[in-house]
mmCIF file of C-alpha atoms and ligand atoms in Angstrom:
data_model
loop_
_atom_site.group_PDB
_atom_site.id
_atom_site.type_symbol
_atom_site.label_atom_id
_atom_site.label_comp_id
_atom_site.label_asym_id
_atom_site.label_seq_id
_atom_site.Cartn_x
_atom_site.Cartn_y
_atom_site.Cartn_z
ATOM 1 C CA MET A 343 20.051 -11.367 -25.862
ATOM 2 C CA ASP A 344 17.713 -13.625 -23.419
ATOM 3 C CA ASN A 345 14.017 -12.497 -23.384
ATOM 4 C CA PRO A 346 13.446 -10.033 -22.362
ATOM 5 C CA PHE A 347 8.768 -9.379 -21.580
ATOM 6 C CA ARG A 348 7.813 -10.487 -18.518
ATOM 7 C CA PRO A 349 4.466 -12.214 -19.170
ATOM 8 C CA SER A 350 4.348 -12.120 -14.488
ATOM 9 C CA ALA A 351 2.109 -10.810 -11.911
ATOM 10 C CA GLY A 352 4.244 -7.882 -10.402
ATOM 11 C CA ALA A 353 7.552 -9.249 -12.683
ATOM 12 C CA THR A 354 9.607 -5.583 -13.581
ATOM 13 C CA PRO A 355 8.871 -5.306 -17.009
ATOM 14 C CA PRO A 356 11.270 -4.000 -19.828
ATOM 15 C CA HIS A 357 9.237 -0.943 -21.055
ATOM 16 C CA ILE A 358 7.238 0.603 -18.210
ATOM 17 C CA ILE A 359 4.983 1.734 -20.866
ATOM 18 C CA GLY A 360 2.235 4.697 -20.457
ATOM 19 C CA ARG A 361 2.814 5.731 -17.053
ATOM 20 C CA GLU A 362 5.874 8.949 -17.236
ATOM 21 C CA GLY A 363 4.885 11.277 -14.709
ATOM 22 C CA LEU A 364 2.594 9.528 -12.298
ATOM 23 C CA LEU A 365 4.805 9.041 -9.671
ATOM 24 C CA ASP A 366 6.989 12.833 -9.812
ATOM 25 C CA GLU A 367 4.604 14.060 -7.259
ATOM 26 C CA PHE A 368 5.597 10.328 -4.610
ATOM 27 C CA SER A 369 9.328 11.278 -6.426
ATOM 28 C CA TYR A 370 8.918 15.281 -5.384
ATOM 29 C CA GLY A 371 7.279 14.616 -1.952
ATOM 30 C CA LEU A 372 10.250 12.129 -0.886
ATOM 31 C CA SER A 373 12.586 15.164 -1.372
ATOM 32 C CA LEU A 374 10.273 17.639 0.835
ATOM 33 C CA GLY A 375 9.753 14.688 3.508
ATOM 34 C CA SER A 376 6.720 14.468 6.731
ATOM 35 C CA GLY A 377 2.920 15.528 5.626
ATOM 36 C CA ALA A 378 4.097 16.150 1.688
ATOM 37 C CA PRO A 379 0.778 14.767 0.055
ATOM 38 C CA GLY A 380 2.342 12.937 -2.804
ATOM 39 C CA LEU A 381 3.571 10.225 -0.218
ATOM 40 C CA LEU A 382 0.068 9.079 0.537
ATOM 41 C CA ALA A 383 -1.498 7.785 -3.139
ATOM 42 C CA ILE A 384 -3.409 4.829 -3.747
ATOM 43 C CA PHE A 385 -2.713 2.573 -7.093
ATOM 44 C CA THR A 386 -6.193 1.544 -8.665
ATOM 45 C CA GLY A 387 -6.754 -0.438 -11.170
ATOM 46 C CA ALA A 388 -7.900 -3.720 -12.902
ATOM 47 C CA ARG A 389 -6.548 -6.511 -12.879
ATOM 48 C CA GLY A 390 -3.184 -6.635 -15.345
ATOM 49 C CA ILE A 391 -2.891 -3.749 -15.366
ATOM 50 C CA GLY A 392 0.302 -2.977 -13.441
ATOM 51 C CA LYS A 393 -0.551 -2.101 -10.447
ATOM 52 C CA THR A 394 1.044 -4.014 -8.313
ATOM 53 C CA VAL A 395 4.800 -3.285 -11.272
ATOM 54 C CA MET A 396 3.660 1.059 -9.974
ATOM 55 C CA LEU A 397 4.222 0.095 -5.787
ATOM 56 C CA GLY A 398 7.598 -1.737 -7.138
ATOM 57 C CA GLU A 399 8.569 1.669 -9.047
ATOM 58 C CA THR A 400 8.301 3.604 -5.402
ATOM 59 C CA HIS A 401 10.114 0.727 -3.673
ATOM 60 C CA ASP A 402 13.321 1.312 -6.514
ATOM 61 C CA LEU A 403 12.923 5.688 -5.792
ATOM 62 C CA ALA A 404 12.795 5.007 -2.287
ATOM 63 C CA ARG A 405 15.401 3.412 -1.355
ATOM 64 C CA GLU A 406 17.391 5.824 -4.390
ATOM 65 C CA HIS A 407 16.351 8.891 -1.846
ATOM 66 C CA GLY A 408 18.065 6.749 0.519
ATOM 67 C CA TRP A 409 14.208 5.429 2.532
ATOM 68 C CA ALA A 410 13.700 2.445 3.610
ATOM 69 C CA VAL A 411 10.980 0.011 2.478
ATOM 70 C CA ILE A 412 8.473 -2.052 4.209
ATOM 71 C CA ALA A 413 6.296 -3.716 1.048
ATOM 72 C CA GLU A 414 3.511 -5.776 2.625
ATOM 73 C CA THR A 415 0.249 -7.564 0.539
ATOM 74 C CA ALA A 416 -2.992 -7.478 2.246
ATOM 75 C CA THR A 417 -3.764 -10.508 3.916
ATOM 76 C CA ASP A 418 -4.878 -11.092 7.528
ATOM 77 C CA GLY A 419 -1.970 -10.390 9.612
ATOM 78 C CA PHE A 420 -0.103 -8.025 7.847
ATOM 79 C CA MET A 421 -0.329 -5.408 10.358
ATOM 80 C CA ALA A 422 2.011 -7.628 12.512
ATOM 81 C CA ARG A 423 4.556 -8.048 10.039
ATOM 82 C CA ILE A 424 5.097 -4.043 8.995
ATOM 83 C CA GLY A 425 5.036 -4.878 12.844
ATOM 84 C CA GLU A 426 7.957 -7.181 12.753
ATOM 85 C CA ALA A 427 9.732 -5.309 9.538
ATOM 86 C CA MET A 428 9.732 -2.363 11.315
ATOM 87 C CA LEU A 429 11.804 -3.571 14.018
ATOM 88 C CA GLN A 430 13.294 -5.234 12.022
ATOM 89 C CA ILE A 431 14.985 -2.652 10.274
ATOM 90 C CA SER A 432 15.020 -0.535 12.752
ATOM 91 C CA GLU A 433 17.344 -3.948 14.529
ATOM 92 C CA GLU A 434 19.840 -3.117 11.320
ATOM 93 C CA LEU A 435 20.085 0.922 11.891
ATOM 94 C CA GLY A 436 20.829 -0.597 15.504
ATOM 95 C CA ASP A 437 21.347 2.730 17.126
ATOM 96 C CA GLY A 438 22.301 1.242 21.529
ATOM 97 C CA PRO A 439 20.061 2.021 23.657
ATOM 98 C CA ARG A 440 17.618 2.182 21.289
ATOM 99 C CA THR A 441 17.519 -0.618 19.978
ATOM 100 C CA ARG A 442 17.561 -2.364 22.745
ATOM 101 C CA ARG A 443 13.906 -0.153 24.305
ATOM 102 C CA ILE A 444 12.186 -1.297 20.763
ATOM 103 C CA THR A 445 13.961 -4.670 21.471
ATOM 104 C CA ALA A 446 11.593 -4.562 24.897
ATOM 105 C CA ILE A 447 8.377 -2.720 24.077
ATOM 106 C CA ALA A 448 8.127 -6.260 21.399
ATOM 107 C CA ALA A 449 9.414 -9.186 22.678
ATOM 108 C CA ALA A 450 6.396 -10.346 23.112
ATOM 109 C CA GLY A 451 6.310 -10.233 19.191
ATOM 110 C CA PHE A 452 3.779 -9.559 16.641
ATOM 111 C CA SER A 453 3.011 -12.566 15.073
ATOM 112 C CA ILE A 454 -0.991 -13.519 15.271
ATOM 113 C CA THR A 455 -2.677 -13.847 12.633
ATOM 114 C CA THR A 456 -6.147 -11.171 13.229
ATOM 115 C CA GLN A 457 -5.726 -7.589 13.886
ATOM 116 C CA LEU A 458 -3.671 -6.101 16.981
ATOM 117 C CA PRO A 459 -5.230 -6.644 20.210
ATOM 118 C CA PRO A 460 -5.301 -2.783 22.271
ATOM 119 C CA GLU A 461 -1.788 -3.455 24.492
ATOM 120 C CA ARG A 462 0.525 -5.023 20.740
ATOM 121 C CA GLN A 463 -1.244 -1.832 18.858
ATOM 122 C CA VAL A 464 0.597 0.964 20.969
ATOM 123 C CA ALA A 465 3.876 -1.310 21.148
ATOM 124 C CA TRP A 466 3.247 -0.979 17.014
ATOM 125 C CA ARG A 467 3.262 2.760 17.690
ATOM 126 C CA ASN A 468 5.944 3.003 19.647
ATOM 127 C CA ILE A 469 8.255 1.653 17.709
ATOM 128 C CA GLY A 470 7.110 3.248 14.743
ATOM 129 C CA GLU A 471 7.711 6.150 16.261
ATOM 130 C CA GLN A 472 11.106 5.728 17.453
ATOM 131 C CA LEU A 473 11.602 3.851 13.783
ATOM 132 C CA LEU A 474 10.796 7.614 12.236
ATOM 133 C CA ALA A 475 12.794 9.719 14.572
ATOM 134 C CA LEU A 476 15.758 7.535 13.984
ATOM 135 C CA LEU A 477 14.685 7.676 9.989
ATOM 136 C CA ASP A 478 14.507 11.218 10.025
ATOM 137 C CA THR A 479 17.579 12.074 12.168
ATOM 138 C CA HIS A 480 19.559 10.488 8.535
ATOM 139 C CA GLY A 481 17.098 12.535 6.610
ATOM 140 C CA THR A 482 15.319 9.906 5.405
ATOM 141 C CA GLY A 483 11.550 7.579 5.747
ATOM 142 C CA LEU A 484 9.820 5.006 5.778
ATOM 143 C CA VAL A 485 7.702 3.845 3.132
ATOM 144 C CA ILE A 486 5.166 1.745 3.562
ATOM 145 C CA THR A 487 3.526 0.063 0.965
ATOM 146 C CA VAL A 488 -0.126 -2.330 0.824
ATOM 147 C CA ASP A 489 -0.771 -4.278 -1.804
ATOM 148 C CA GLU A 490 -4.557 -5.327 -2.743
ATOM 149 C CA ILE A 491 -6.035 -3.896 0.153
ATOM 150 C CA HIS A 492 -9.726 -4.867 -1.625
ATOM 151 C CA ALA A 493 -9.059 -7.765 0.567
ATOM 152 C CA ALA A 494 -7.940 -6.384 3.085
ATOM 153 C CA ASN A 495 -9.661 -6.947 6.625
ATOM 154 C CA ARG A 496 -10.718 -3.553 7.113
ATOM 155 C CA THR A 497 -9.933 -3.894 11.316
ATOM 156 C CA GLU A 498 -6.580 -4.006 10.497
ATOM 157 C CA LEU A 499 -6.168 -1.363 7.348
ATOM 158 C CA ALA A 500 -8.025 1.082 9.968
ATOM 159 C CA GLN A 501 -5.401 0.495 12.529
ATOM 160 C CA LEU A 502 -2.832 1.025 10.397
ATOM 161 C CA ALA A 503 -4.181 4.107 8.979
ATOM 162 C CA ALA A 504 -4.800 5.455 12.357
ATOM 163 C CA SER A 505 -0.942 5.260 12.733
ATOM 164 C CA VAL A 506 0.066 6.451 9.850
ATOM 165 C CA GLN A 507 -2.361 9.473 10.369
ATOM 166 C CA HIS A 508 -1.023 9.689 13.727
ATOM 167 C CA PHE A 509 2.988 9.798 12.305
ATOM 168 C CA ILE A 510 1.560 12.259 10.178
ATOM 169 C CA GLN A 511 0.876 14.590 12.855
ATOM 170 C CA ASP A 512 3.859 14.563 14.677
ATOM 171 C CA ARG A 513 5.874 15.684 11.817
ATOM 172 C CA LEU A 514 7.523 11.920 10.667
ATOM 173 C CA PRO A 515 8.512 11.477 7.461
ATOM 174 C CA VAL A 516 6.707 8.049 6.291
ATOM 175 C CA ALA A 517 4.544 7.510 3.400
ATOM 176 C CA LEU A 518 1.775 5.131 2.985
ATOM 177 C CA VAL A 519 0.935 3.812 -0.484
ATOM 178 C CA PHE A 520 -1.980 1.201 -1.724
ATOM 179 C CA ALA A 521 -2.653 -0.743 -4.445
ATOM 180 C CA GLY A 522 -6.185 -2.366 -5.038
ATOM 181 C CA LEU A 523 -9.511 -3.029 -8.491
ATOM 182 C CA PRO A 524 -10.834 0.360 -7.932
ATOM 183 C CA ALA A 525 -14.667 -0.669 -7.274
ATOM 184 C CA ALA A 526 -14.020 -2.492 -3.761
ATOM 185 C CA VAL A 527 -10.306 0.745 -3.293
ATOM 186 C CA SER A 528 -13.024 3.666 -3.393
ATOM 187 C CA ASP A 529 -15.585 1.678 -1.509
ATOM 188 C CA LEU A 530 -13.076 1.449 1.188
ATOM 189 C CA LEU A 531 -13.047 5.688 1.262
ATOM 190 C CA ASN A 532 -16.463 6.107 1.504
ATOM 191 C CA GLU A 533 -17.336 3.280 3.926
ATOM 192 C CA GLY A 534 -15.037 5.144 6.306
ATOM 193 C CA VAL A 535 -12.741 3.108 7.323
ATOM 194 C CA ALA A 536 -10.393 5.185 6.994
ATOM 195 C CA THR A 537 -11.374 8.610 6.379
ATOM 196 C CA PHE A 538 -7.953 10.329 6.196
ATOM 197 C CA LEU A 539 -7.188 7.885 3.439
ATOM 198 C CA ARG A 540 -9.246 10.008 1.460
ATOM 199 C CA ARG A 541 -6.500 12.686 1.275
ATOM 200 C CA ALA A 542 -4.851 10.075 -0.486
ATOM 201 C CA ASP A 543 -3.601 10.517 -3.689
ATOM 202 C CA LYS A 544 -5.474 7.995 -5.844
ATOM 203 C CA ILE A 545 -3.886 6.725 -9.367
ATOM 204 C CA ASP A 546 -5.960 4.661 -11.929
ATOM 205 C CA LEU A 547 -4.840 2.853 -13.515
ATOM 206 C CA HIS A 548 -5.425 1.935 -17.411
ATOM 207 C CA ALA A 549 -4.186 1.283 -20.722
ATOM 208 C CA ALA A 550 -1.432 1.919 -22.163
ATOM 209 C CA ALA A 551 -1.305 4.118 -25.703
ATOM 210 C CA ILE A 552 -1.037 1.145 -28.498
ATOM 211 C CA HIS A 553 1.486 3.701 -30.733
ATOM 212 C CA GLU A 554 3.632 3.422 -27.566
ATOM 213 C CA VAL A 555 3.796 -0.061 -27.006
ATOM 214 C CA GLU A 556 4.247 0.088 -30.735
ATOM 215 C CA THR A 557 7.409 2.672 -30.338
ATOM 216 C CA SER A 558 8.307 -0.127 -27.456
ATOM 217 C CA PHE A 559 8.294 -3.234 -29.517
ATOM 218 C CA THR A 560 10.107 -1.677 -32.082
ATOM 219 C CA GLU A 561 12.701 0.052 -29.294
ATOM 220 C CA THR A 562 12.875 -4.284 -28.248
ATOM 221 C CA PHE A 563 13.021 -6.087 -31.665
ATOM 222 C CA GLN A 564 15.741 -3.226 -33.168
ATOM 223 C CA GLU A 565 18.211 -4.037 -30.689
ATOM 224 C CA ALA A 566 17.731 -7.697 -30.460
ATOM 225 C CA THR A 567 18.043 -7.171 -35.125
ATOM 226 C CA PHE A 568 15.073 -9.071 -35.561
ATOM 227 C CA SER A 569 13.395 -8.055 -38.738
ATOM 228 C CA ILE A 570 9.915 -7.477 -38.574
ATOM 229 C CA ALA A 571 7.853 -5.214 -41.088
ATOM 230 C CA PRO A 572 6.432 -1.769 -39.706
ATOM 231 C CA ALA A 573 2.389 -3.265 -40.091
ATOM 232 C CA LEU A 574 4.153 -6.423 -38.544
ATOM 233 C CA LEU A 575 4.542 -4.152 -35.574
ATOM 234 C CA ARG A 576 1.410 -2.447 -35.407
ATOM 235 C CA ARG A 577 -0.450 -5.510 -35.443
ATOM 236 C CA ALA A 578 0.977 -7.093 -32.957
ATOM 237 C CA ALA A 579 0.321 -3.439 -30.597
ATOM 238 C CA GLU A 580 -2.793 -3.421 -32.035
ATOM 239 C CA ALA A 581 -3.701 -6.951 -30.634
ATOM 240 C CA THR A 582 -2.395 -5.806 -26.677
ATOM 241 C CA GLY A 583 -5.210 -3.165 -26.953
ATOM 242 C CA GLY A 584 -2.540 -1.635 -24.677
ATOM 243 C CA TYR A 585 -3.029 -3.840 -21.791
ATOM 244 C CA PRO A 586 0.566 -3.974 -19.825
ATOM 245 C CA PHE A 587 -0.085 -7.829 -19.889
ATOM 246 C CA LEU A 588 -0.884 -8.357 -22.987
ATOM 247 C CA ILE A 589 2.322 -5.995 -23.894
ATOM 248 C CA GLN A 590 4.480 -8.961 -21.917
ATOM 249 C CA LEU A 591 2.713 -11.846 -23.293
ATOM 250 C CA VAL A 592 2.342 -10.370 -26.646
ATOM 251 C CA GLY A 593 6.453 -9.070 -26.537
ATOM 252 C CA TYR A 594 6.859 -12.891 -25.019
ATOM 253 C CA PHE A 595 5.599 -15.418 -27.788
ATOM 254 C CA LEU A 596 6.880 -12.772 -30.680
ATOM 255 C CA TRP A 597 10.138 -13.058 -28.897
ATOM 256 C CA ARG A 598 9.887 -17.263 -29.074
ATOM 257 C CA GLU A 599 8.577 -17.092 -32.785
ATOM 258 C CA ALA A 600 11.902 -14.248 -34.206
ATOM 259 C CA GLU A 601 14.786 -17.424 -31.583
ATOM 260 C CA ASN A 602 12.588 -19.888 -33.586
ATOM 261 C CA HIS A 603 12.751 -18.668 -36.897
ATOM 262 C CA ASP A 604 16.514 -16.948 -37.790
ATOM 263 C CA GLY A 605 15.401 -13.319 -36.178
ATOM 264 C CA VAL A 606 12.791 -12.959 -39.213
ATOM 265 C CA LEU A 607 8.934 -12.483 -38.438
ATOM 266 C CA ASP A 608 6.970 -12.446 -40.969
ATOM 267 C CA GLY A 609 2.910 -12.616 -40.823
ATOM 268 C CA PRO A 610 1.772 -16.167 -40.100
ATOM 269 C CA ALA A 611 4.992 -15.818 -36.896
ATOM 270 C CA VAL A 612 3.476 -12.590 -35.946
ATOM 271 C CA GLY A 613 -0.748 -14.450 -35.963
ATOM 272 C CA ARG A 614 0.848 -17.248 -34.510
ATOM 273 C CA ALA A 615 2.345 -14.714 -31.430
ATOM 274 C CA ILE A 616 -0.783 -13.154 -30.826
ATOM 275 C CA GLU A 617 -3.064 -15.954 -31.289
ATOM 276 C CA ALA A 618 -0.437 -18.030 -28.275
ATOM 277 C CA ALA A 619 -0.298 -14.410 -26.206
ATOM 278 C CA ASN A 620 -4.365 -15.108 -26.229
ATOM 279 C CA ARG A 621 -4.732 -18.373 -24.679
ATOM 280 C CA ARG A 622 -2.062 -17.352 -22.211
ATOM 281 C CA ASN A 623 -4.113 -14.393 -21.538
ATOM 282 C CA ALA A 624 -7.059 -16.409 -21.055
ATOM 283 C CA ARG A 625 -6.502 -19.932 -18.726
ATOM 284 C CA THR A 626 -4.540 -17.229 -15.954
ATOM 285 C CA VAL A 627 -6.266 -14.044 -15.758
ATOM 286 C CA VAL A 628 -9.397 -14.424 -16.934
ATOM 287 C CA GLU A 629 -9.959 -18.296 -15.291
ATOM 288 C CA ALA A 630 -8.532 -16.658 -12.370
ATOM 289 C CA ALA A 631 -10.430 -13.842 -12.200
ATOM 290 C CA LEU A 632 -14.251 -16.183 -13.130
ATOM 291 C CA SER A 633 -13.315 -19.264 -10.785
ATOM 292 C CA THR A 634 -15.251 -16.775 -7.765
ATOM 293 C CA ALA A 635 -17.382 -16.347 -10.316
ATOM 294 C CA SER A 636 -20.716 -18.135 -8.901
ATOM 295 C CA PRO A 637 -23.158 -19.846 -11.677
ATOM 296 C CA LYS A 638 -25.809 -16.378 -11.741
ATOM 297 C CA ASP A 639 -22.704 -14.358 -11.586
ATOM 298 C CA LEU A 640 -21.752 -16.151 -14.956
ATOM 299 C CA GLU A 641 -25.092 -16.020 -16.292
ATOM 300 C CA PHE A 642 -25.437 -12.704 -15.617
ATOM 301 C CA LEU A 643 -21.607 -12.062 -17.618
ATOM 302 C CA HIS A 644 -23.027 -14.310 -20.427
ATOM 303 C CA ALA A 645 -25.599 -12.261 -21.342
ATOM 304 C CA MET A 646 -23.735 -9.089 -21.687
ATOM 305 C CA ALA A 647 -21.889 -10.974 -23.464
ATOM 306 C CA GLN A 648 -23.386 -11.307 -26.454
ATOM 307 C CA ASP A 649 -22.377 -6.756 -26.313
ATOM 308 C CA ASP A 650 -20.001 -6.071 -28.971
ATOM 309 C CA SER A 651 -19.176 -3.119 -26.844
ATOM 310 C CA ALA A 652 -21.050 -1.952 -23.122
ATOM 311 C CA ALA A 653 -23.983 -3.780 -22.372
ATOM 312 C CA THR A 654 -26.909 -2.201 -21.212
ATOM 313 C CA ALA A 655 -28.698 -2.843 -17.870
ATOM 314 C CA SER A 656 -32.271 -3.512 -19.436
ATOM 315 C CA ASP A 657 -30.505 -5.224 -22.351
ATOM 316 C CA ILE A 658 -28.490 -7.846 -19.150
ATOM 317 C CA GLY A 659 -32.674 -7.443 -17.439
ATOM 318 C CA ARG A 660 -34.135 -8.822 -20.785
ATOM 319 C CA ARG A 661 -32.123 -11.553 -22.306
ATOM 320 C CA LEU A 662 -31.693 -13.301 -18.329
ATOM 321 C CA GLY A 663 -35.959 -13.069 -17.320
ATOM 322 C CA ALA A 664 -35.359 -11.566 -14.600
ATOM 323 C CA LYS A 665 -35.819 -7.833 -12.359
ATOM 324 C CA SER A 666 -33.848 -5.136 -12.873
ATOM 325 C CA ASN A 667 -33.302 -4.791 -8.665
ATOM 326 C CA LEU A 668 -32.018 -8.581 -9.465
ATOM 327 C CA VAL A 669 -29.664 -7.632 -12.656
ATOM 328 C CA ALA A 670 -28.396 -3.919 -10.188
ATOM 329 C CA ASN A 671 -27.496 -6.080 -7.379
ATOM 330 C CA TYR A 672 -24.893 -8.514 -9.881
ATOM 331 C CA ARG A 673 -23.755 -4.957 -11.185
ATOM 332 C CA LEU A 674 -22.798 -4.334 -8.370
ATOM 333 C CA ARG A 675 -20.642 -7.538 -7.365
ATOM 334 C CA LEU A 676 -19.829 -7.949 -11.001
ATOM 335 C CA ILE A 677 -17.625 -4.151 -10.648
ATOM 336 C CA GLU A 678 -17.080 -5.716 -6.938
ATOM 337 C CA GLU A 679 -15.125 -8.831 -8.217
ATOM 338 C CA GLY A 680 -13.563 -6.527 -10.977
ATOM 339 C CA LEU A 681 -15.069 -8.369 -13.715
ATOM 340 C CA ILE A 682 -16.230 -5.664 -15.056
ATOM 341 C CA GLU A 683 -17.113 -2.340 -14.499
ATOM 342 C CA PRO A 684 -19.558 1.065 -15.503
ATOM 343 C CA ALA A 685 -18.950 1.992 -19.207
ATOM 344 C CA GLY A 686 -21.142 5.054 -18.751
ATOM 345 C CA HIS A 687 -25.737 6.148 -19.369
ATOM 346 C CA GLY A 688 -25.505 2.770 -17.042
ATOM 347 C CA LYS A 689 -23.699 0.769 -19.244
ATOM 348 C CA VAL A 690 -21.056 -1.666 -18.183
ATOM 349 C CA ASP A 691 -17.979 -3.549 -20.067
ATOM 350 C CA PHE A 692 -16.094 -6.271 -18.990
ATOM 351 C CA ALA A 693 -13.143 -4.986 -17.169
ATOM 352 C CA ILE A 694 -10.700 -7.582 -19.017
ATOM 353 C CA PRO A 695 -9.169 -8.051 -22.026
ATOM 354 C CA GLY A 696 -9.898 -11.321 -23.140
ATOM 355 C CA LEU A 697 -13.525 -12.007 -21.018
ATOM 356 C CA ARG A 698 -16.580 -11.450 -24.147
ATOM 357 C CA ASP A 699 -14.492 -13.877 -26.418
ATOM 358 C CA TYR A 700 -13.518 -16.726 -23.768
ATOM 359 C CA LEU A 701 -16.882 -15.982 -22.365
ATOM 360 C CA ARG A 702 -18.688 -16.865 -25.706
ATOM 361 C CA SER A 703 -16.095 -19.747 -26.671
ATOM 362 C CA LYS A 704 -18.030 -21.125 -23.245
ATOM 363 C CA PRO A 705 -21.619 -21.216 -23.987
ATOM 364 C CA THR A 706 -23.490 -21.801 -21.247
ATOM 365 C CA ALA A 707 -25.566 -25.817 -20.630
HETATM 366 N N1 ADP B 1894 3.163 0.082 -16.968
HETATM 367 C C1 ADP B 1894 3.587 -1.253 -18.149
HETATM 368 N N2 ADP B 1894 4.626 -1.299 -19.352
HETATM 369 C C2 ADP B 1894 4.624 -2.931 -19.432
HETATM 370 N N3 ADP B 1894 3.910 -3.971 -19.438
HETATM 371 C C3 ADP B 1894 3.128 -2.670 -17.409
HETATM 372 C C4 ADP B 1894 3.422 -2.732 -17.352
HETATM 373 N N4 ADP B 1894 3.285 -2.063 -16.219
HETATM 374 C C5 ADP B 1894 2.989 -3.800 -15.876
HETATM 375 N N5 ADP B 1894 3.578 -4.784 -16.724
HETATM 376 C C6 ADP B 1894 3.503 -6.049 -17.252
HETATM 377 O O1 ADP B 1894 1.722 -6.560 -16.407
HETATM 378 C C7 ADP B 1894 1.188 -7.388 -16.444
HETATM 379 C C8 ADP B 1894 0.895 -7.074 -15.220
HETATM 380 O O2 ADP B 1894 1.434 -6.046 -13.784
HETATM 381 P P1 ADP B 1894 1.244 -6.399 -11.839
HETATM 382 O O3 ADP B 1894 1.546 -4.861 -12.008
HETATM 383 O O4 ADP B 1894 1.581 -7.958 -11.927
HETATM 384 O O5 ADP B 1894 -0.806 -6.250 -12.381
HETATM 385 P P2 ADP B 1894 -1.948 -6.262 -11.245
HETATM 386 O O6 ADP B 1894 -1.109 -5.688 -9.192
HETATM 387 O O7 ADP B 1894 -2.379 -4.569 -11.688
HETATM 388 O O8 ADP B 1894 -2.640 -7.559 -11.091
HETATM 389 C C9 ADP B 1894 2.483 -7.595 -15.396
HETATM 390 O O9 ADP B 1894 3.738 -8.998 -16.746
HETATM 391 C C10 ADP B 1894 3.833 -6.969 -15.948
HETATM 392 O O10 ADP B 1894 5.239 -7.074 -16.086
HETATM 393 MG MG1 MG B 1895 -0.864 -6.897 -8.286
#
């Protein structure tokens, strides 16, 4: 049996832990068709929490129901790419005269890098309408997912939302599912870029419960006939904090240790696996998250890292010798970036596991 763990962005894990029931409404929506509330959803959560994996689940469900799927990421030009994808599906469904008409509409193509100019928007909508009408006659529909919408060009997003709203008003079978970092997504909705998106089901993803991780590890290692004591499984599960990316990393390195030691995992082996997982987490998620942080951001984060848990704005301000409005500005910025999150009573905490330890291990000059 090969190592089943998948510590890599967007990769489907062996068990999807702690997400029971989250897609029930979406799934029900697929059977109802146009206008069902579950067909409009937004996944939010920190980096590595499993948003892209959940989008993948919506694709699988959609295909099981016979729906067509367009999966996009919100880098510039996603409207154009969705347009191209709709055309391609129309062509694959091949429906004589209708397809020719669609092809004529799209003759100029959508291959541009920014938002669609007005005439292309009209073409986009026509293609969408015709495709959806065609899918409707087959008793199915189209699921469009857009990942990383925190980085989306606002105009493009508004165009997509307006068009989908229009399809829904026309009772066409369409679903729209987004994923992005929480603070940025709530800003987007509050800015009124796409008021209609406020109706979407907001599904905030959190870390899984430790006992669920423990159960999953137990099953996976039993299946592989590896030998590991229950207390060590518990220790490994706790080391993940229930955080999906760390679940995959810890599982992956446990598996490697077992392979190297005839299927036996003792205390030192589990310790090595946890350490390797934390190192890899620091090098990938933590460093990627910090790559856009300015020196001032880093000062703020280091001031926070002095606390063992959530920090208050006044403590941070005192440590930085900074005015409260400055602290408030940085606080907001870092929340937007998905590095920290509000933790009640005016406190903030790190949004990424391992970030505190990483900062402590790298004191500022
Ligand atoms: N529910 C889950 N249970 C276990 N592992 C998961 C789960 N969701 C995601 N993962 C794993 O976590 C990592 C990050 O998932 P990903 O969907 O890329 O997160 P995000 O898009 O939020 O950054 C991947 O290695 C993936 O296999
Ligand atoms: Mg992702």
